[in-house]
C-alpha cells in the first residue's frame, strides 16, 4: 500500500517509445528531461487529461512553447495536449469551460484558436489529434501534415451533444517571424487566407478526418500526395441536407491533379440512394476571399 519511486540519475531516460502513455486519463503534466534524445510522435497518443509539457531548457532536441511540445528547431509540432484547454482557461482567467453552443468570441480566441509558429514545416503524426481547437492558423512554409495530425473524434461529446471539430483552417504569410501561438488579431499574422497553405506538399492518411464543422476546403497546386481517408467523414446529413465539406476546391486543373498521389477514399463520402458518393472536386478553382 506504500511505495516510493526513486529516480536513478545514473540511468536517465533518453527515449520515449510509441504509445508510452497511450490513453492515460490521469497525467496532467509531463516533464521532459535534458537527456531525452528521441520522442516517438505517438508517445502521448490520446492522453485525455494532459494539459501541458515542460521541457528542460538544456534539452538540445525538444522544447515547449506555452505547454505544447516541439522539436528544438521549431520545425515540427510533436504534441498539442488533449486537455490543453484547461491550462489555457487557468492562464486567461476562465472559471469554467464554455461549450460550442455558448462560447463567447473572446473565449474562442483565447482557448480554442491556435496559431502554429511560422518556423513550422511539419505537423507531426497525431500532433493535434483529439484537441478542442476550433480555429487553426497554419504558416505558409508548412510542408507536411502527417498521419492523424488534426484527426478528431466522434466521442466524447460535450454537454450539448457536440464533438470537437475545426470550424475553419486559415493560412498566413508573414514578413516577420511569428512565435506567439496565442491569437490576438489577424493583422499580427500578415496576409491571411482561408484553407490550406500555399507550398503544402504532403497530406497524409486521416490527417483531417472527422472534422464535420469544416465547411471550406481548398487544396493548393503544391500538394503532391494525399493519403487514404485524409478528409474522411468531413460531411454529414442533417434533416436531409448535406453539411460540412460538400465540395473540394483544387487549384490544379484536372489533368495536373492526376499527378497527385491519391490514397483510397481520401475524399469524404455521403449516402446517395443505396450507395456512397464521393464529394465532387472543382478543378482549377480560385481560392475563396
Tab-separated table of N, CA and C in Angstrom, residues 54 57 64 75 110 112 115 126 141 168 172 175 184 192 199 211 213 228 234 258 263 277:
chain	number	residue	atom	x	y	z
A	54	UNK	N	6.503	20.361	-20.017
A	54	UNK	CA	7.565	21.229	-19.539
A	54	UNK	C	8.880	20.579	-19.928
A	57	UNK	N	15.204	23.325	-20.328
A	57	UNK	CA	15.768	24.281	-21.291
A	57	UNK	C	17.110	23.830	-21.844
A	64	UNK	N	9.316	23.337	-25.371
A	64	UNK	CA	7.876	23.573	-25.312
A	64	UNK	C	7.609	25.061	-25.508
A	75	UNK	N	10.671	23.329	-36.024
A	75	UNK	CA	10.187	22.989	-37.360
A	75	UNK	C	9.083	21.935	-37.343
A	110	UNK	N	-9.157	32.977	-27.094
A	110	UNK	CA	-8.187	32.669	-26.049
A	110	UNK	C	-7.931	31.172	-25.889
A	112	UNK	N	-9.682	28.337	-27.894
A	112	UNK	CA	-9.918	27.371	-28.974
A	112	UNK	C	-9.347	27.789	-30.328
A	115	UNK	N	-2.387	29.367	-33.198
A	115	UNK	CA	-1.513	29.836	-34.273
A	115	UNK	C	-0.259	28.965	-34.283
A	126	UNK	N	-0.242	12.590	-35.335
A	126	UNK	CA	-1.156	12.774	-34.184
A	126	UNK	C	-0.901	14.070	-33.428
A	141	UNK	N	4.725	27.813	-45.625
A	141	UNK	CA	6.027	27.220	-45.322
A	141	UNK	C	5.834	25.835	-44.722
A	168	UNK	N	-12.709	26.355	-38.918
A	168	UNK	CA	-12.004	26.958	-40.045
A	168	UNK	C	-10.509	26.681	-39.968
A	172	UNK	N	-1.398	31.767	-43.196
A	172	UNK	CA	-0.883	33.139	-43.150
A	172	UNK	C	0.522	33.203	-43.744
A	175	UNK	N	5.881	38.585	-43.104
A	175	UNK	CA	7.245	39.045	-43.386
A	175	UNK	C	8.121	38.939	-42.142
A	184	UNK	N	-4.339	36.978	-31.309
A	184	UNK	CA	-4.834	38.298	-30.913
A	184	UNK	C	-5.716	38.855	-32.026
A	192	UNK	N	-3.492	36.839	-44.559
A	192	UNK	CA	-4.247	35.675	-44.087
A	192	UNK	C	-5.244	35.259	-45.152
A	199	UNK	N	2.303	25.980	-50.823
A	199	UNK	CA	3.582	25.342	-50.510
A	199	UNK	C	3.420	24.005	-49.807
A	211	UNK	N	-13.598	16.036	-39.161
A	211	UNK	CA	-13.846	17.448	-38.871
A	211	UNK	C	-15.116	17.895	-39.593
A	213	UNK	N	-17.426	20.092	-38.831
A	213	UNK	CA	-17.822	21.500	-38.848
A	213	UNK	C	-17.057	22.296	-39.910
A	228	UNK	N	-4.728	8.043	-47.846
A	228	UNK	CA	-6.077	7.472	-47.754
A	228	UNK	C	-6.857	8.097	-46.595
A	234	UNK	N	-15.798	14.130	-43.281
A	234	UNK	CA	-15.926	15.573	-43.058
A	234	UNK	C	-17.231	16.093	-43.651
A	258	UNK	N	-4.194	14.771	-61.674
A	258	UNK	CA	-3.979	13.330	-61.815
A	258	UNK	C	-2.575	12.924	-61.377
A	263	UNK	N	-4.540	8.449	-52.145
A	263	UNK	CA	-4.885	7.226	-51.445
A	263	UNK	C	-6.360	6.906	-51.571
A	277	UNK	N	-21.347	8.159	-52.207
A	277	UNK	CA	-20.889	9.034	-53.285
A	277	UNK	C	-19.790	9.954	-52.780
